Tab-separated table of C-alpha atoms in Angstrom:
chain	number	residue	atom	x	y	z
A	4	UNK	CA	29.624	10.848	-9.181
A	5	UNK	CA	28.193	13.812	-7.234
A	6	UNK	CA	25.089	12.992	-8.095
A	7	UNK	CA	25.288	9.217	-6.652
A	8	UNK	CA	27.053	10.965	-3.787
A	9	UNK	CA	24.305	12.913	-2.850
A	10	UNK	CA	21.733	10.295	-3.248
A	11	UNK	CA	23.563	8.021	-0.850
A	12	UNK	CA	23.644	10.868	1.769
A	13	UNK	CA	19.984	11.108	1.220
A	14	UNK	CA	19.400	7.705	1.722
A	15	UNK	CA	21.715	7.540	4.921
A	16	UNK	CA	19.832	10.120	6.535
A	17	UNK	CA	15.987	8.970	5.110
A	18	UNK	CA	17.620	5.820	7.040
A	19	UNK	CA	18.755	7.002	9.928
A	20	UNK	CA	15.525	9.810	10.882
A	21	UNK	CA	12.911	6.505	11.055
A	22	UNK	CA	12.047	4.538	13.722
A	23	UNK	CA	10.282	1.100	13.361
A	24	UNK	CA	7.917	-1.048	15.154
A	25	UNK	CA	6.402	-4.502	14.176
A	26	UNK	CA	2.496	-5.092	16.345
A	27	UNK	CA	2.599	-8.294	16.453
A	28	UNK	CA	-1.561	-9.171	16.729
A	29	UNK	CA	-2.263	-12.825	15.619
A	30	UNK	CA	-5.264	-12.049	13.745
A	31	UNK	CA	-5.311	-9.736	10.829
A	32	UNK	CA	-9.372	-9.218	11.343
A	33	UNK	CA	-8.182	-7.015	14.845
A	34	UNK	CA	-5.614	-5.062	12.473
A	35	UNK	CA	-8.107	-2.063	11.462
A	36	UNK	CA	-9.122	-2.060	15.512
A	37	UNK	CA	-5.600	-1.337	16.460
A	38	UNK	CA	-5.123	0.832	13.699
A	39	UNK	CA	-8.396	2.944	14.117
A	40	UNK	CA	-8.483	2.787	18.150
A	41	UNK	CA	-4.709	3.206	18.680
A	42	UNK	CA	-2.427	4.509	15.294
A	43	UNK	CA	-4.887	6.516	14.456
A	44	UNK	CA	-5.545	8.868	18.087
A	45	UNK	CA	-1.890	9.479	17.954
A	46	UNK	CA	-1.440	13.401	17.293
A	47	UNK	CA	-1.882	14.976	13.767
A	48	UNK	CA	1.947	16.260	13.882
A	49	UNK	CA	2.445	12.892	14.383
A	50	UNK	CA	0.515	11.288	12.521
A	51	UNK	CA	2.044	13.548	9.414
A	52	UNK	CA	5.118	11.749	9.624
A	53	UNK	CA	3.478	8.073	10.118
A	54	UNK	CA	3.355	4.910	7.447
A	55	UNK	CA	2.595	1.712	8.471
A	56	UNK	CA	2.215	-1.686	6.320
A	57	UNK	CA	0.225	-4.629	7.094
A	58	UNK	CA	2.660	-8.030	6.815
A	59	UNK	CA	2.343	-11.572	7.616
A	60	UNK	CA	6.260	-13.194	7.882
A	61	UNK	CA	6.959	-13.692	11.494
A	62	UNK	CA	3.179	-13.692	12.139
A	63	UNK	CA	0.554	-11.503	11.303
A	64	UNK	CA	1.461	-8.108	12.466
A	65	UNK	CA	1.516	-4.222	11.748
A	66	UNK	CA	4.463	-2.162	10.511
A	67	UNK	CA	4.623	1.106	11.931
A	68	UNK	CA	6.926	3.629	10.273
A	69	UNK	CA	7.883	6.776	12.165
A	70	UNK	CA	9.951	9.841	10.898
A	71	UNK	CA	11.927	11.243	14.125
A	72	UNK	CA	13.843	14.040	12.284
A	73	UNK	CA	14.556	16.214	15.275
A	74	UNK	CA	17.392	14.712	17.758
A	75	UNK	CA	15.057	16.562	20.505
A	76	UNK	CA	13.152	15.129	22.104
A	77	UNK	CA	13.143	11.967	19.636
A	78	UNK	CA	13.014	9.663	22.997
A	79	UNK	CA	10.702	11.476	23.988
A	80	UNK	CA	8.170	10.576	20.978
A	81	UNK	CA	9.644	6.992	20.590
A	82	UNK	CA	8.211	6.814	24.461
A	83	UNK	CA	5.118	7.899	23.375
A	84	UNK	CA	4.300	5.880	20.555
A	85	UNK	CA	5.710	2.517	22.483
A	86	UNK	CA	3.365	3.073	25.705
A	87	UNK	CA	0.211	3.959	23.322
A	88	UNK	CA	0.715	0.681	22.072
A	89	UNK	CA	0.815	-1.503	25.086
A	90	UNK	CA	-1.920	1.071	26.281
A	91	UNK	CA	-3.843	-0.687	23.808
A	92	UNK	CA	-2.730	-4.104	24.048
A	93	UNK	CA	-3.645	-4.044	27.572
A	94	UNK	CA	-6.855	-3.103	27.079
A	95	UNK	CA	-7.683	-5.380	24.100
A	96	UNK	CA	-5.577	-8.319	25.520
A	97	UNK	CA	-6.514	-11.450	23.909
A	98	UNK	CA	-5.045	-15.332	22.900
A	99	UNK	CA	-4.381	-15.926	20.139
A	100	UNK	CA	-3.754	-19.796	18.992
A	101	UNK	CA	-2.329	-19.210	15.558
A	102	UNK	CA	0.585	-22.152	15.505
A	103	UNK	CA	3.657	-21.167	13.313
A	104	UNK	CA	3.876	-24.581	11.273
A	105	UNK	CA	0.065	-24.530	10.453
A	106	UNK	CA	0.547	-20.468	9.608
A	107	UNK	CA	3.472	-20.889	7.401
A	108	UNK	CA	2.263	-23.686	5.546
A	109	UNK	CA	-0.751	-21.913	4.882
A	110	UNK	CA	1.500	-18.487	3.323
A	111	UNK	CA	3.616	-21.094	1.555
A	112	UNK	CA	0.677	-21.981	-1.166
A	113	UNK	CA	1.175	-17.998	-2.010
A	114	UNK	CA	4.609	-17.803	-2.556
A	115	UNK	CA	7.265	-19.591	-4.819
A	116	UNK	CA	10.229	-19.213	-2.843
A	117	UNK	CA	10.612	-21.083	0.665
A	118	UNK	CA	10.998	-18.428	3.499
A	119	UNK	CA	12.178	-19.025	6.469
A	120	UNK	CA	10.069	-19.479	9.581
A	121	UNK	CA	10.691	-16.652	12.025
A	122	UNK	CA	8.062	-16.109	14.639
A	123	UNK	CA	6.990	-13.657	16.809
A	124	UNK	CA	4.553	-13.266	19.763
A	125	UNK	CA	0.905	-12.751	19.629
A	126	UNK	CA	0.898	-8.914	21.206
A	127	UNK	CA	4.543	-8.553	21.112
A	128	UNK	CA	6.396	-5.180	20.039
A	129	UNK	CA	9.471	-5.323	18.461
A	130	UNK	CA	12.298	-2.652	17.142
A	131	UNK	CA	13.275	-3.920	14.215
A	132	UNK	CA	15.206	-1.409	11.835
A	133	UNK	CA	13.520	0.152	8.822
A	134	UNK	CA	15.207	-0.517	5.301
A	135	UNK	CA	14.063	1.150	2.925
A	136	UNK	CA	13.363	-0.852	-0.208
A	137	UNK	CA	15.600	1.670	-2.474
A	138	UNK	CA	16.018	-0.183	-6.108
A	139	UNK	CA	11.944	-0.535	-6.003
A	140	UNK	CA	11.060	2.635	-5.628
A	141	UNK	CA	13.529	3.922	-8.219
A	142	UNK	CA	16.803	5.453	-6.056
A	143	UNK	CA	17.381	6.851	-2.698
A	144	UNK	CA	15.962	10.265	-4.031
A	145	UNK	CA	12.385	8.882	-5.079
A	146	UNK	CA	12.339	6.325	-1.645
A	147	UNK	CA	12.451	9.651	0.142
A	148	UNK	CA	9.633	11.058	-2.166
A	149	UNK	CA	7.873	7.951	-1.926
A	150	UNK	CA	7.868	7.791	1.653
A	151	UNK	CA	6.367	11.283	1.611
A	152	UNK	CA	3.704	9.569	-0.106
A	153	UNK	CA	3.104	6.378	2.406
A	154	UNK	CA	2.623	9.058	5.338
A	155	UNK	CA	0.144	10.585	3.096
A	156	UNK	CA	-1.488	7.812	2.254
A	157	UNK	CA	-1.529	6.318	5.768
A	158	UNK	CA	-3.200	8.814	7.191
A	159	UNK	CA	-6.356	9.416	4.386
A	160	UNK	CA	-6.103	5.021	4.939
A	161	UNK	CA	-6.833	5.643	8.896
A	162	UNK	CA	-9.727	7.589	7.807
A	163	UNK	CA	-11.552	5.050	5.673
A	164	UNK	CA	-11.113	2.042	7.775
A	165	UNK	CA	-14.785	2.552	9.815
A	166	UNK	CA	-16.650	1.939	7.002
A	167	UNK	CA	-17.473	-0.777	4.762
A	168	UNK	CA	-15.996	-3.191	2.293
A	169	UNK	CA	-17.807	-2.410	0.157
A	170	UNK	CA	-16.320	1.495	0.423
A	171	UNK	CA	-12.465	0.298	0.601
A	172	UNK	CA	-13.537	-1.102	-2.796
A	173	UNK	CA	-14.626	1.540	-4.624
A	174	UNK	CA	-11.882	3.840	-3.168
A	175	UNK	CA	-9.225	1.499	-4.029
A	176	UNK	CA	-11.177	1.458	-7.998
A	177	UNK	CA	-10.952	4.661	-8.193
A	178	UNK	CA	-7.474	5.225	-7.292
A	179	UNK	CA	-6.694	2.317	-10.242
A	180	UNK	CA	-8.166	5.060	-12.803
A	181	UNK	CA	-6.136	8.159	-11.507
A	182	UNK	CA	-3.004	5.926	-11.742
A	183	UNK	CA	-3.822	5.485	-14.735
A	184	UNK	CA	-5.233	8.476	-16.048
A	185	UNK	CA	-1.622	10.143	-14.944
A	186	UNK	CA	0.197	7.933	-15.991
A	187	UNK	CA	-0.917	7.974	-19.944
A	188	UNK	CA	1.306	11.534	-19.855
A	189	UNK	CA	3.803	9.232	-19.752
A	190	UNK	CA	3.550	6.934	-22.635
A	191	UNK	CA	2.912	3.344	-20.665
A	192	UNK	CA	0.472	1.228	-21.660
A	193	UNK	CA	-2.807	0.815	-19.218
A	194	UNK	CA	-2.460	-2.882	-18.622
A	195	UNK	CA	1.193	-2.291	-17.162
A	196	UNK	CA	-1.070	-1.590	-13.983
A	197	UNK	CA	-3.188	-4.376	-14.168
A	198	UNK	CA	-0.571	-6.219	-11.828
A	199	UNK	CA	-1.596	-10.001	-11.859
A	200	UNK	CA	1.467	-11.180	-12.805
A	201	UNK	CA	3.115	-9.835	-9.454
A	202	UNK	CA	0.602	-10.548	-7.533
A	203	UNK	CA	-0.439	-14.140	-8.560
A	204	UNK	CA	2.887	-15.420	-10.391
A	205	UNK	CA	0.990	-19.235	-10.591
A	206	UNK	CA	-0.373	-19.523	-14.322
A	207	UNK	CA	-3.309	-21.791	-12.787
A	208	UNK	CA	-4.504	-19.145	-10.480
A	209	UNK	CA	-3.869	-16.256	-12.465
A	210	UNK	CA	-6.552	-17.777	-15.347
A	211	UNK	CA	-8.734	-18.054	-12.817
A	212	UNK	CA	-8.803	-14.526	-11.316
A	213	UNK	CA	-9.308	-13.163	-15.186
A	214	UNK	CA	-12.329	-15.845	-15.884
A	215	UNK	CA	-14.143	-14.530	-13.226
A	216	UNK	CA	-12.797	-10.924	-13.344
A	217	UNK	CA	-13.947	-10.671	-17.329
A	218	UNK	CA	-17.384	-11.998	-15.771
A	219	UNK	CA	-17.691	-9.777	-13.311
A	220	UNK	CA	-16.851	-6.510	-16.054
A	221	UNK	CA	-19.412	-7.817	-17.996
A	222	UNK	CA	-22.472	-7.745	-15.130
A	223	UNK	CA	-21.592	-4.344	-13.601
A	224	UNK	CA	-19.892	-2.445	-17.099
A	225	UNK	CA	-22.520	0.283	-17.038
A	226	UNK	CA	-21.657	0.874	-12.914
A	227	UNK	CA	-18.486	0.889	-13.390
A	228	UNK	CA	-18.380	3.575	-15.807
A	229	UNK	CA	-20.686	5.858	-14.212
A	230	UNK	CA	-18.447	5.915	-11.433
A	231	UNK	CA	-15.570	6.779	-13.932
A	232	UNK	CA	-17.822	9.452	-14.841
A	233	UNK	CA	-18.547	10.754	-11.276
A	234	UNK	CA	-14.377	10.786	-10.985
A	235	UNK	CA	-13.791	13.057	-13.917
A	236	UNK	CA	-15.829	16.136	-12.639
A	237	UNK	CA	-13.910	18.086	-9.298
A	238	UNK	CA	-18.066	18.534	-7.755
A	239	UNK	CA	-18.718	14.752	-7.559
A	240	UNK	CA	-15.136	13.175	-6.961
A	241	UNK	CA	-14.235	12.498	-3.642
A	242	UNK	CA	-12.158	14.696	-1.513
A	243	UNK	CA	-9.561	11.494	-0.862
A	244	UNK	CA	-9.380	10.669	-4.914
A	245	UNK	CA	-8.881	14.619	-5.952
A	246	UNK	CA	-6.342	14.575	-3.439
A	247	UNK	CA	-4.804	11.443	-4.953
A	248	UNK	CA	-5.174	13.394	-8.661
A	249	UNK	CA	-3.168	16.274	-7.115
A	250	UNK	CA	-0.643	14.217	-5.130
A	251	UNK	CA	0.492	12.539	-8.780
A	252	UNK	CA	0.493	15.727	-10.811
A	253	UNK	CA	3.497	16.767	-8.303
A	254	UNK	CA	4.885	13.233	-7.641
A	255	UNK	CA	5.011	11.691	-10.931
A	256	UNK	CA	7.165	13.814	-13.209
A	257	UNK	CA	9.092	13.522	-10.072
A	258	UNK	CA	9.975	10.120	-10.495
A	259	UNK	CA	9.556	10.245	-13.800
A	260	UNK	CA	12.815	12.216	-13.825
A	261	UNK	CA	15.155	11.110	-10.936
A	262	UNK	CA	13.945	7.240	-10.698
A	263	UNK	CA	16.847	4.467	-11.609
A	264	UNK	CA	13.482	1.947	-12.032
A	265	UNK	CA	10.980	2.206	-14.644
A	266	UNK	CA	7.764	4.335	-13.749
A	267	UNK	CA	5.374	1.727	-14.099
A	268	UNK	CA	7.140	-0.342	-11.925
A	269	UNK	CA	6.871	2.386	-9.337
A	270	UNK	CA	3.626	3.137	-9.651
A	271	UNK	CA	2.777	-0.458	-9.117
A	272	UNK	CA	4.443	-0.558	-6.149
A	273	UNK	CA	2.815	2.908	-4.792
A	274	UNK	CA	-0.648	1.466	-6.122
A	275	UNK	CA	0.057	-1.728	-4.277
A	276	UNK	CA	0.589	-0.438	-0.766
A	277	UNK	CA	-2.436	1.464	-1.187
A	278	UNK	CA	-4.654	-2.045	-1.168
A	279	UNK	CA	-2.756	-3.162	1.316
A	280	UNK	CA	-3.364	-0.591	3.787
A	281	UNK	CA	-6.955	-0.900	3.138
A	282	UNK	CA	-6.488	-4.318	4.462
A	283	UNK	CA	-7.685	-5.219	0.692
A	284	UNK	CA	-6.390	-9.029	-0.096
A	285	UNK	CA	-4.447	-9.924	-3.513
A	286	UNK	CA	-7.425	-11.149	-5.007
A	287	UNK	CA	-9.439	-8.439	-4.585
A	288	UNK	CA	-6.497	-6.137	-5.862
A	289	UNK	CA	-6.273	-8.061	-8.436
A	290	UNK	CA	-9.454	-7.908	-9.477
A	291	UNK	CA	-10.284	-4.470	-8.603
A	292	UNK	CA	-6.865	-3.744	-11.048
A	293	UNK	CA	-8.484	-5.440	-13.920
A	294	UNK	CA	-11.943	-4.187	-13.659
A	295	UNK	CA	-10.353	-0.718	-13.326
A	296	UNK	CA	-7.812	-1.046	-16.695
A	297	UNK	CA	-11.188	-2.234	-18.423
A	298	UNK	CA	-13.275	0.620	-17.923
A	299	UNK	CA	-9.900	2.794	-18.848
A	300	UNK	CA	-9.756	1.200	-21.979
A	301	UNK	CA	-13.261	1.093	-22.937
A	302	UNK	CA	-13.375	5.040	-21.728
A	303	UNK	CA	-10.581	6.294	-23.827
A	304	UNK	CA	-11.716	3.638	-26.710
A	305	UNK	CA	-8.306	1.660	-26.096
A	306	UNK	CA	-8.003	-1.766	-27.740
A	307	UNK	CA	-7.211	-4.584	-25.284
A	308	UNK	CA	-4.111	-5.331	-27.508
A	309	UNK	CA	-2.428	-6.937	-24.314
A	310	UNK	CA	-3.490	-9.295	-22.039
A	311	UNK	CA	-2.456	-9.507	-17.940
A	312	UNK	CA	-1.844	-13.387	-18.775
């Protein structure tokens, strides 16, 4: 009883210290502009205690997440934040002719479950309170560590999104094989993380994605080992993926040991919001997933005994 006490204190007051505003920008192709040119000039103290999410219900638009733990001069920063944004709408004004019908019709292919059609702006702000999504991330004590993560995250994300596709790729790849490389300390099978179930719950689409996913493995194997190599030694791994490696080793037993979900269902989650702050698309996640519990397997002579189907 103390225990669940304590965690709903903890939640209360992970609750009550954010402060949350949707960007509404009509166009998710402008989203790494007003991330790069706006989010990410705000200062570094600031920027510490920053996660935002990319979302499309209500229109395409940018969650900003920002941890206000000190009463003073928390109106102060909220201030801030808000005129930095329509500093930057202002200057990057644009029309947008994205119609809701036509939008949500679109989204609707993508998801089973009918949701309903709220709508927002083009270059709108709005306060709309942060909830934090507490039985996915395993309890009010791992949200909090979890969150801790997403301002991490966030802010190696801001510094990624000038360069190429082609980079976000092989970031987001490697991050797969750290995932799972911690995550075998913990007993759960690689393809847990392979995620194509969650992300494409249609049978008929799902096939599809693995048909051209096994092709794929099979043209660039030999590539996508050596860069499984290149991750394993601290000289040629990336500052951003050893920082990943060393974020886990703390976070995982973590949750490991406090979460009410199972840790592969957390992990997927954390793994998840990575793509999507690379502005990465479900496909490509999906994809990227597979390729990346292949070349695990084939590494650490696994047999494919399961399948993501």
């Amino acid at each position: 009883m103390l225990e669940t006490t304590a965690n709903t204190d903890l939640a209360s007051e992970s609750a009550s210290a954010w402060e949350s505003l949707h960007v509404y920008i009509h166009d998710f192709d402008k989203h790494d502009h007003f991330l790069q040119h706006c989010v990410a000039q705000f200062p570094d103290d600031l920027l510490s205690q920053i996660f935002f999410v990319r979302y499309w219900e209500g229109g395409p638009h940018v969650r900003l997440r920002c941890r206000l733990t000190q009463a003073a001069g928390r109106m102060d920063l909220v201030s801030y934040i808000e005129s930095s944004i329509q500093h930057y709408l202002r200057k990057n004004s644009s029309v947008s002719h994205l119609n809701c019908e036509d939008f949500y019709a679109q989204y609707q292919r993508h998801h089973s479950e009918k949701t309903q059609a709220i709508w927002y702006p083009h270059q709108s702000v709005e306060k709309i309170a942060y909830h934090a999504e507490t039985a996915r991330y395993g309890g009010p004590l791992c949200v909090r560590l979890c969150e801790d993560h997403f301002c991490w995250d966030s802010s190696v994300t801001l510094k990624q999104l000038h360069k190429k596709k082609s980079h976000r790729h092989s970031l987001a790849f490697a991050y797969c094989l750290v995932f799972l490389e911690q995550l075998q300390l913990y007993s759960i099978d690689s393809w847990n993380l392979c995620g194509i179930r969650e992300l494409h719950p249609d049978r008929r689409t799902r096939d599809l994605i693995i048909q051209h996913s096994q092709q794929r493995y099979a043209a660039i194997k030999g590539t996508l080992q050596a860069q499984f190599e290149q991750l394993k030694s601290a000289e040629s791994c990336p500052d951003e993926v050893q920082s990943l490696r060393a974020k886990l080793k703390r976070l995982l037993p973590r949750l490991h040991m406090y979460s009410q979900a199972p840790l592969a269902g957390v992990a997927n989650s954390l793994l998840h919001m990575s793509f999507n702050r690379l502005g990465l698309s479900p496909n490509e996640e999906a994809q990227l997933r597979y390729l990346a519990v292949r070349t695990f397997n084939e590494d650490h002579s696994h047999e494919d005994h399961n399948s993501p189907h």
